[in-house]
mmCIF file of C-alpha atoms and ligand atoms in Angstrom:
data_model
loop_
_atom_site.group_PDB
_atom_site.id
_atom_site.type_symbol
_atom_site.label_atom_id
_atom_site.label_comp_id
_atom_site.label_asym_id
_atom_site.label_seq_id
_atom_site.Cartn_x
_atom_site.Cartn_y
_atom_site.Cartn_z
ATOM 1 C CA UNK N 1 0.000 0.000 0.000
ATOM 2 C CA UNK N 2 1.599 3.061 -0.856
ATOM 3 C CA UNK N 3 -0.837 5.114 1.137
ATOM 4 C CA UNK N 4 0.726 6.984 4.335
ATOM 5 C CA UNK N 5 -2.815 7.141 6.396
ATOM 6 C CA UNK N 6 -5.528 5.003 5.453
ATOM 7 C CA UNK N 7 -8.885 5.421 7.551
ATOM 8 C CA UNK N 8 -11.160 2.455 6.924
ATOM 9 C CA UNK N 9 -15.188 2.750 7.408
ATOM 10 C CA UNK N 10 -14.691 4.899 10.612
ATOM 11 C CA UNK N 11 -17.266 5.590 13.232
ATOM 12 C CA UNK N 12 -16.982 7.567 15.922
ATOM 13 C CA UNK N 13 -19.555 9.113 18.839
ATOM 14 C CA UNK N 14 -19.076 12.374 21.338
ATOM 15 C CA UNK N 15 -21.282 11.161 23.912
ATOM 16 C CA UNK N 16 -24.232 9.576 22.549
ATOM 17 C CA UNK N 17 -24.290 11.138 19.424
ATOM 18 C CA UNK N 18 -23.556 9.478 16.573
ATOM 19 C CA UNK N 19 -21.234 11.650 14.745
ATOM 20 C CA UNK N 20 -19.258 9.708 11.766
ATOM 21 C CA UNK N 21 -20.889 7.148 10.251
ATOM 22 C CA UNK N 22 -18.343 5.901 7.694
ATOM 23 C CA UNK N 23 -15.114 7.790 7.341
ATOM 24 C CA UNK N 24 -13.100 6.382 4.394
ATOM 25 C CA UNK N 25 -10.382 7.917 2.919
ATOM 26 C CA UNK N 26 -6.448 7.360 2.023
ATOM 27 C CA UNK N 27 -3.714 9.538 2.258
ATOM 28 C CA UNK N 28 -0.828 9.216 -0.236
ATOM 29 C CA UNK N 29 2.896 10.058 0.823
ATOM 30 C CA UNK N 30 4.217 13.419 -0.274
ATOM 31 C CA UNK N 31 1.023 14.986 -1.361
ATOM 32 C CA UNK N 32 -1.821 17.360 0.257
ATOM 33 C CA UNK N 33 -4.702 15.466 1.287
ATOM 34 C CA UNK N 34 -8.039 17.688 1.597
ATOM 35 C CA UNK N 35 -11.201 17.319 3.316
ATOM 36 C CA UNK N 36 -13.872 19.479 2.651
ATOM 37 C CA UNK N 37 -17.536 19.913 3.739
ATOM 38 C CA UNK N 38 -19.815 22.188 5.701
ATOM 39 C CA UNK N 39 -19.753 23.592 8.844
ATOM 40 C CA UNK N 40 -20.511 20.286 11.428
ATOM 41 C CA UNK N 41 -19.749 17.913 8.829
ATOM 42 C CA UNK N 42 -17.531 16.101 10.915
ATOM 43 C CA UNK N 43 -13.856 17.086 9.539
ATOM 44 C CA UNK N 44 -12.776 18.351 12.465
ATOM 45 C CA UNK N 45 -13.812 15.321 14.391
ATOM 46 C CA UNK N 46 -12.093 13.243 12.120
ATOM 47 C CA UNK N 47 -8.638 14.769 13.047
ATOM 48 C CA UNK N 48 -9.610 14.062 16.434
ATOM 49 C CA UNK N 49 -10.027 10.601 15.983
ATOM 50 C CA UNK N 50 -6.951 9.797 14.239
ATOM 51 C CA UNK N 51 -5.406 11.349 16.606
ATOM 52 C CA UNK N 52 -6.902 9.389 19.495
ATOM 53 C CA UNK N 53 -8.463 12.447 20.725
ATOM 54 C CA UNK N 54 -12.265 11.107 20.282
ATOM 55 C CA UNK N 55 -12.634 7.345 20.323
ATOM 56 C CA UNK N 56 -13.525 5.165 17.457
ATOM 57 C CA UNK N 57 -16.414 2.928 17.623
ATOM 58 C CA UNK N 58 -15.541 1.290 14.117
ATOM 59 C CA UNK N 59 -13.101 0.934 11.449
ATOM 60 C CA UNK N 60 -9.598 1.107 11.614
ATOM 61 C CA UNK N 61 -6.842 3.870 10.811
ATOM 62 C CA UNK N 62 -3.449 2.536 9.837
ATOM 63 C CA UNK N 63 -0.532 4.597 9.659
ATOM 64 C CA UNK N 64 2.216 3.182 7.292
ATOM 65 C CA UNK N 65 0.480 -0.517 7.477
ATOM 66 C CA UNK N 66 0.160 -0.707 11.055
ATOM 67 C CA UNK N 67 -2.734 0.309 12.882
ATOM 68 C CA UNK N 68 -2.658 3.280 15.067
ATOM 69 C CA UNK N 69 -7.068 3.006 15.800
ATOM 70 C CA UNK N 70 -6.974 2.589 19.516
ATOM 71 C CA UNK N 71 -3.955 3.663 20.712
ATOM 72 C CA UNK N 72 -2.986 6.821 23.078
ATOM 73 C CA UNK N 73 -2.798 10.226 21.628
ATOM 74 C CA UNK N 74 0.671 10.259 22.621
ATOM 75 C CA UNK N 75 1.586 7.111 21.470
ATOM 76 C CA UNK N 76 -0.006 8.103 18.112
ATOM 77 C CA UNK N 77 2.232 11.598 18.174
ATOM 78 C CA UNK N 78 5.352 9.159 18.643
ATOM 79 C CA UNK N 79 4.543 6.997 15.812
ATOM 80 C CA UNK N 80 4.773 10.530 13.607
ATOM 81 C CA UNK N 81 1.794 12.295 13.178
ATOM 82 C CA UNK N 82 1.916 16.110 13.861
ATOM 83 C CA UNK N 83 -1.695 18.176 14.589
ATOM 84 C CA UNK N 84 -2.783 21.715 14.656
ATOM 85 C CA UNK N 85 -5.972 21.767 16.505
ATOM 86 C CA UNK N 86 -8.412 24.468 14.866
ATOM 87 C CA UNK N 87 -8.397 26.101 18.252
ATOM 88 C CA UNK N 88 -4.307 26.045 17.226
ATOM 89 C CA UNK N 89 -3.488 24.682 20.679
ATOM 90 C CA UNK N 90 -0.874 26.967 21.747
ATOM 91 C CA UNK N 91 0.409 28.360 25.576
ATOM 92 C CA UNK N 92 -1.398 31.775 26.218
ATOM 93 C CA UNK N 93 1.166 32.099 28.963
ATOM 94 C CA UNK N 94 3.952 31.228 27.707
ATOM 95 C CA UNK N 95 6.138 32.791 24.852
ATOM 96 C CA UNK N 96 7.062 31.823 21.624
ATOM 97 C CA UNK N 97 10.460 30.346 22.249
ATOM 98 C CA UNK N 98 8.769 28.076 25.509
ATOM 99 C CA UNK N 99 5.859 27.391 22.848
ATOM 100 C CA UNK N 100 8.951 25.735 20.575
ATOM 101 C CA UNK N 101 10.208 24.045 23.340
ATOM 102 C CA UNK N 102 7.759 22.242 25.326
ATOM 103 C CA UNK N 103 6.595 21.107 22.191
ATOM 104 C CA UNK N 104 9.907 19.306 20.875
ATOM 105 C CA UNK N 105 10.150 15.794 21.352
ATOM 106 C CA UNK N 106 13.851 15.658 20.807
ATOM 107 C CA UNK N 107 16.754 17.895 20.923
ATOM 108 C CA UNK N 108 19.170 16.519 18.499
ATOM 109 C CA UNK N 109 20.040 17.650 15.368
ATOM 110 C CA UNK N 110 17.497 17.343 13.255
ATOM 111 C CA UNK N 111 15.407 19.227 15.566
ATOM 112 C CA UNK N 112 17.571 22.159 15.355
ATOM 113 C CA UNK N 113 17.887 21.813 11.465
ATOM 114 C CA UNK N 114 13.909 21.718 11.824
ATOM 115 C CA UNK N 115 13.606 24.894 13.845
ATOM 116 C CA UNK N 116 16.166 26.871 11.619
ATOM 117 C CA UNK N 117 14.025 25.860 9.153
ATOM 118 C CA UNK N 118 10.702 27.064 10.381
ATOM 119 C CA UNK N 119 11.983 30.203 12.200
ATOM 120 C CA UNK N 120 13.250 30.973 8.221
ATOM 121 C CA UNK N 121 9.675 30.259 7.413
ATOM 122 C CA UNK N 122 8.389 32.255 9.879
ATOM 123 C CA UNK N 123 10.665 35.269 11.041
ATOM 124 C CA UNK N 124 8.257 36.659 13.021
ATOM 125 C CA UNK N 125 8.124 33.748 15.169
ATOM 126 C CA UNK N 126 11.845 34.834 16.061
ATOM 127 C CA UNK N 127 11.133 38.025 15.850
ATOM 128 C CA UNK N 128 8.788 37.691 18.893
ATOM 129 C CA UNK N 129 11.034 34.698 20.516
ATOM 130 C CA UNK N 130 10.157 36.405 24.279
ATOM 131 C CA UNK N 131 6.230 37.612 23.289
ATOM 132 C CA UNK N 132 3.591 35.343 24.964
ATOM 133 C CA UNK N 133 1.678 33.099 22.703
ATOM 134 C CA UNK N 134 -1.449 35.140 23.813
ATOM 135 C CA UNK N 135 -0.375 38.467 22.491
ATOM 136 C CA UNK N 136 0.787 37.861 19.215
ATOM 137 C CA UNK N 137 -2.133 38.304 16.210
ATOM 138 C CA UNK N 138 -3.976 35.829 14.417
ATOM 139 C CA UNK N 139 -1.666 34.969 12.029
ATOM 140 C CA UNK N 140 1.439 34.856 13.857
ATOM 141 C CA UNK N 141 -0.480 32.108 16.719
ATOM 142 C CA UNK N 142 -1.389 30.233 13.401
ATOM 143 C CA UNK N 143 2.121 30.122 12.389
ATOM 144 C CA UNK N 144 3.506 29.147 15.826
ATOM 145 C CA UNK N 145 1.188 26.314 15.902
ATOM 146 C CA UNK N 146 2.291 25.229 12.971
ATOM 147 C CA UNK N 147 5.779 25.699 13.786
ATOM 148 C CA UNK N 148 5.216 23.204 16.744
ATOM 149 C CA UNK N 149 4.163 19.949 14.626
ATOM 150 C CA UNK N 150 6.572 20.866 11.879
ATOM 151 C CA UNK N 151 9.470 20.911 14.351
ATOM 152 C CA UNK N 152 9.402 17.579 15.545
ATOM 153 C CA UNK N 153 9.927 14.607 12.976
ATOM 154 C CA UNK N 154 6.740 13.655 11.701
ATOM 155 C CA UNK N 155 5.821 11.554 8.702
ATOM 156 C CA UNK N 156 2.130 13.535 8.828
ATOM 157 C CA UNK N 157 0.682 16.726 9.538
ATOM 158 C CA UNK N 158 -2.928 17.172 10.317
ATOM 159 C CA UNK N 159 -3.932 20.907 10.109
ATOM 160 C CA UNK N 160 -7.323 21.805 10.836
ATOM 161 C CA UNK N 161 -8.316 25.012 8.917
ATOM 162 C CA UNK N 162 -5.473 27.495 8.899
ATOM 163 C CA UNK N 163 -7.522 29.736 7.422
ATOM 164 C CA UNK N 164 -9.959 30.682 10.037
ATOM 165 C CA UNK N 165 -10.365 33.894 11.224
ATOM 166 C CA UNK N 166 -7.482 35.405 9.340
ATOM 167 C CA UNK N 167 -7.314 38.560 7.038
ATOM 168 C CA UNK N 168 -6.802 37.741 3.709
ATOM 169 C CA UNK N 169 -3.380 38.895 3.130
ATOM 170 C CA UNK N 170 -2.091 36.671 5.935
ATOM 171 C CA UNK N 171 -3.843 33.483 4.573
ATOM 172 C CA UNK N 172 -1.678 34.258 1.768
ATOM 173 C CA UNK N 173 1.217 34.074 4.130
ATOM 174 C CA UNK N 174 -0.391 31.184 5.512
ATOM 175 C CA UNK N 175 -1.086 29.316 2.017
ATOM 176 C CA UNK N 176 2.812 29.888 1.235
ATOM 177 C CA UNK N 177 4.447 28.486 3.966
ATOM 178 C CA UNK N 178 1.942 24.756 4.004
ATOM 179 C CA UNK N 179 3.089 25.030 0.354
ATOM 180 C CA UNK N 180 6.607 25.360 1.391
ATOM 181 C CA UNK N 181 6.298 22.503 3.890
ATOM 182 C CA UNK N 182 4.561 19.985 1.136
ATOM 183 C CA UNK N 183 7.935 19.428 0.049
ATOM 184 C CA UNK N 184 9.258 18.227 3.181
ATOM 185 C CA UNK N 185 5.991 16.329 4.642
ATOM 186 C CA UNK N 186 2.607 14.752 3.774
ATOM 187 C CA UNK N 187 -0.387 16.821 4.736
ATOM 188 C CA UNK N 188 -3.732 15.895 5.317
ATOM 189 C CA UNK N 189 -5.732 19.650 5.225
ATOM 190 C CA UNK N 190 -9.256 20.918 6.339
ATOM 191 C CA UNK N 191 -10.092 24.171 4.716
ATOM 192 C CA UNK N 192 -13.347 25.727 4.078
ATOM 193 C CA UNK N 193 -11.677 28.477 2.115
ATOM 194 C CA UNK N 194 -11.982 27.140 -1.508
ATOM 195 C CA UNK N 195 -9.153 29.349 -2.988
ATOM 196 C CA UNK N 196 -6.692 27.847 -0.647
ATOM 197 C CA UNK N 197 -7.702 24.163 -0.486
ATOM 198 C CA UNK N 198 -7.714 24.469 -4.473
ATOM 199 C CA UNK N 199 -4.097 25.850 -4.803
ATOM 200 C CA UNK N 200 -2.244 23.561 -2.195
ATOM 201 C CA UNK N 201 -4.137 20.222 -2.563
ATOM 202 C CA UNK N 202 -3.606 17.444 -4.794
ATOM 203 C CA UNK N 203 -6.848 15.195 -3.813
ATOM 204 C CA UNK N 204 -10.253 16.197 -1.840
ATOM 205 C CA UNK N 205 -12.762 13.953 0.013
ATOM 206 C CA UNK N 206 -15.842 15.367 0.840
ATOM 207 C CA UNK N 207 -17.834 15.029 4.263
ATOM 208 C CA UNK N 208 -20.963 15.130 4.462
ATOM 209 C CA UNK N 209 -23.025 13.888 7.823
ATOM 210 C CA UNK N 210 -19.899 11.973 9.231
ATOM 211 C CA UNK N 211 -19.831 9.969 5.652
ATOM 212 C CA UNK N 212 -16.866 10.449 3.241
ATOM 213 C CA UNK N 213 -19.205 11.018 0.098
ATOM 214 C CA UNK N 214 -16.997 12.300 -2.820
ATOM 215 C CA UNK N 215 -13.138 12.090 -3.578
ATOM 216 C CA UNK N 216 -11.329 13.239 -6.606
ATOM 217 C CA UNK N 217 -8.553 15.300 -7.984
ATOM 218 C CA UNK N 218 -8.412 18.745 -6.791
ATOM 219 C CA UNK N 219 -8.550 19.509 -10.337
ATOM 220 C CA UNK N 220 -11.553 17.124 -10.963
ATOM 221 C CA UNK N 221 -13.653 19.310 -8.522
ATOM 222 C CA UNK N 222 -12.379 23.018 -9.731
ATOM 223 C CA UNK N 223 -14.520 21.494 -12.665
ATOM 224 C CA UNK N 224 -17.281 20.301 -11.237
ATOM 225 C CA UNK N 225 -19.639 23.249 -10.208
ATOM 226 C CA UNK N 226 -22.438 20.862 -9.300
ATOM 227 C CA UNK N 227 -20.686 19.110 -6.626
ATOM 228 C CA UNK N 228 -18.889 22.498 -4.872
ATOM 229 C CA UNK N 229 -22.469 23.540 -5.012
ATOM 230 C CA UNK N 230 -24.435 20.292 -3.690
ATOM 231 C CA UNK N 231 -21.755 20.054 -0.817
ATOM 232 C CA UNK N 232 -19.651 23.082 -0.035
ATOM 233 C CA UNK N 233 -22.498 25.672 -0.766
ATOM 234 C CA UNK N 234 -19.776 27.534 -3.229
ATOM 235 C CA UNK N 235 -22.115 28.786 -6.395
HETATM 236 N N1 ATP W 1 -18.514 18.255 22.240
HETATM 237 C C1 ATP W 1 -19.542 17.996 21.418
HETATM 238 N N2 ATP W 1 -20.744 17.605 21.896
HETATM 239 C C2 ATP W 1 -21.774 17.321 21.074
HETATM 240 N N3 ATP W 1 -21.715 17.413 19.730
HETATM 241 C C3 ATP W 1 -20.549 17.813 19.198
HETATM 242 C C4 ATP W 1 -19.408 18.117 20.000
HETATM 243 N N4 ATP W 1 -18.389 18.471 19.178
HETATM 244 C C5 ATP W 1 -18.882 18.399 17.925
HETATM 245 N N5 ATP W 1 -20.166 18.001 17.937
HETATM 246 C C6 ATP W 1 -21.038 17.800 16.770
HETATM 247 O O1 ATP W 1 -20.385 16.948 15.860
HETATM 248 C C7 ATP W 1 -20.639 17.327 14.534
HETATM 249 C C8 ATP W 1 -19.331 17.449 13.787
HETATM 250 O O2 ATP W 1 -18.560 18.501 14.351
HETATM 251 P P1 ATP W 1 -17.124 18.867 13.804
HETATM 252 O O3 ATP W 1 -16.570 19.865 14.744
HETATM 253 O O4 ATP W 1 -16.354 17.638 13.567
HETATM 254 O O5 ATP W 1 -17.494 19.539 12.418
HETATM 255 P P2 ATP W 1 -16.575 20.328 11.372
HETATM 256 O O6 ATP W 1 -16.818 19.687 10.068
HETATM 257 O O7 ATP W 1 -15.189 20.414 11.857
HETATM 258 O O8 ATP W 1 -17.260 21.768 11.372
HETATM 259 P P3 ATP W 1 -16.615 23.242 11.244
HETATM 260 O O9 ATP W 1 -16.440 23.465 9.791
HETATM 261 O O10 ATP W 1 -17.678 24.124 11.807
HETATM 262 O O11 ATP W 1 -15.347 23.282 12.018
HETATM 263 C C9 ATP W 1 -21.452 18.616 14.605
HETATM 264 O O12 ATP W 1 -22.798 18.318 14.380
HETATM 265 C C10 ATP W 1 -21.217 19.098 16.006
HETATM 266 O O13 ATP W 1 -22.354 19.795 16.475
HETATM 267 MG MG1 MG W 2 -13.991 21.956 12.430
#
């Protein structure tokens, strides 16, 4: 299989409500994986669930051929899967350097080849090395959370819509840098914002009531008008 991720008829609950139904969907190395779908369509509870955040009631998720379904978030993190959280996850308190460095899971080399990296990426992010996470804008929290799954060595990055709540010049900024990082990891992306999903990803699925309904080429969909419209309310 040459898949990275592969999530297999997944069903998951938050409390008693049944909330995916049949998540299926593969992930190939190297390339930018997008879900799409309406608000409460279940994407970002699909993160969650790989990531052992929300349990699975059914299916199974395997992660380079072995099955990760089941296991501890932090034994899922180890195995090399990176996540932004929507809500980015970041320290209010603490500033952007302690940010970095509570979230590395390593301090050898590649770590600090990593950061180099990213801090290039993001210059603000050194820039504001002693602000608190809390203070800086929208943008600049969205790139430190990013920063803190790129840094450590993971195989996959889950990034749960970058987009949100940012001006549009800075999802530009935004849009860049994930393109940037596609060389050096495989990304599976949820973004409502059309323009961006479009220009960084390679294949869609869409969700629709906790079901994967629709998968394609990102190019297939650009052309198809009648699905953006049935599913993603885009005219
Ligand atoms: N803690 C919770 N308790 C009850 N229902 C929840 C909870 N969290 C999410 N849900 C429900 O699960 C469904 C899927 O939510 P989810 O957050 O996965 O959607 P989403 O596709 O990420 O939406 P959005 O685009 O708004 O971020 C929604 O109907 C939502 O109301
Ligand atoms: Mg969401």
């Amino acid at each position: 299989m040459s898949s990275l991720l592969e999530l297999k008829q997944v069903e998951a609950y938050i409390q008693q409500f049944h909330i995916l139904h049949d998540i299926s969907f593969e992930v190939p190395k190297g390339e930018v994986t997008v879900l799409l779908g309406r608000n409460g369509a279940g994407k970002t509870t699909t993160l969650r669930t790989i990531m052992g955040l929300n349990s699975m009631s059914n299916g199974s998720i395997f992660l380079k051929d072995h099955e990760i379904g089941g296991l501890k978030t932090h034994a899922i993190a180890k195995s090399g899967v990176g996540y932004v959280p929507e809500d980015q996850g970041i320290f209010a308190e603490l500033t952007v350097g302690e940010n970095m460095k509570v979230a590395m899971m390593k301090e050898d080399e590649e770590t600090t080849k990593r950061m180099e990296w990213i801090l290039e990426l993001f210059p603000d992010l050194k820039k504001f090395w002693k602000k608190q996470g809390g203070k800086l804008s929208g943008g600049q929290k969205q790139m430190l959370a990013i920063a803190r799954a790129y840094v450590n060595e993971n195989d996959l990055l889950l990034i749960d819509e970058p987009s949100k709540g940012l001006a549009p010049i800075v999802v530009e900024k935004v849009m860049e840098s994930i393109q940037e990082m596609k060389e050096r990891t495989t990304i599976l992306l949820v973004e409502q914002n059309f323009m961006m999903a479009s220009k960084i990803g390679d294949r869609f699925y869409i969700i629709d009531d906790g079901q994967t309904v629709h998968n394609g080429s990102m190019d297939d969909l650009r052309n198809d008008k009648m699905l953006m419209q049935k599913y993603l309310g885009i005219a």
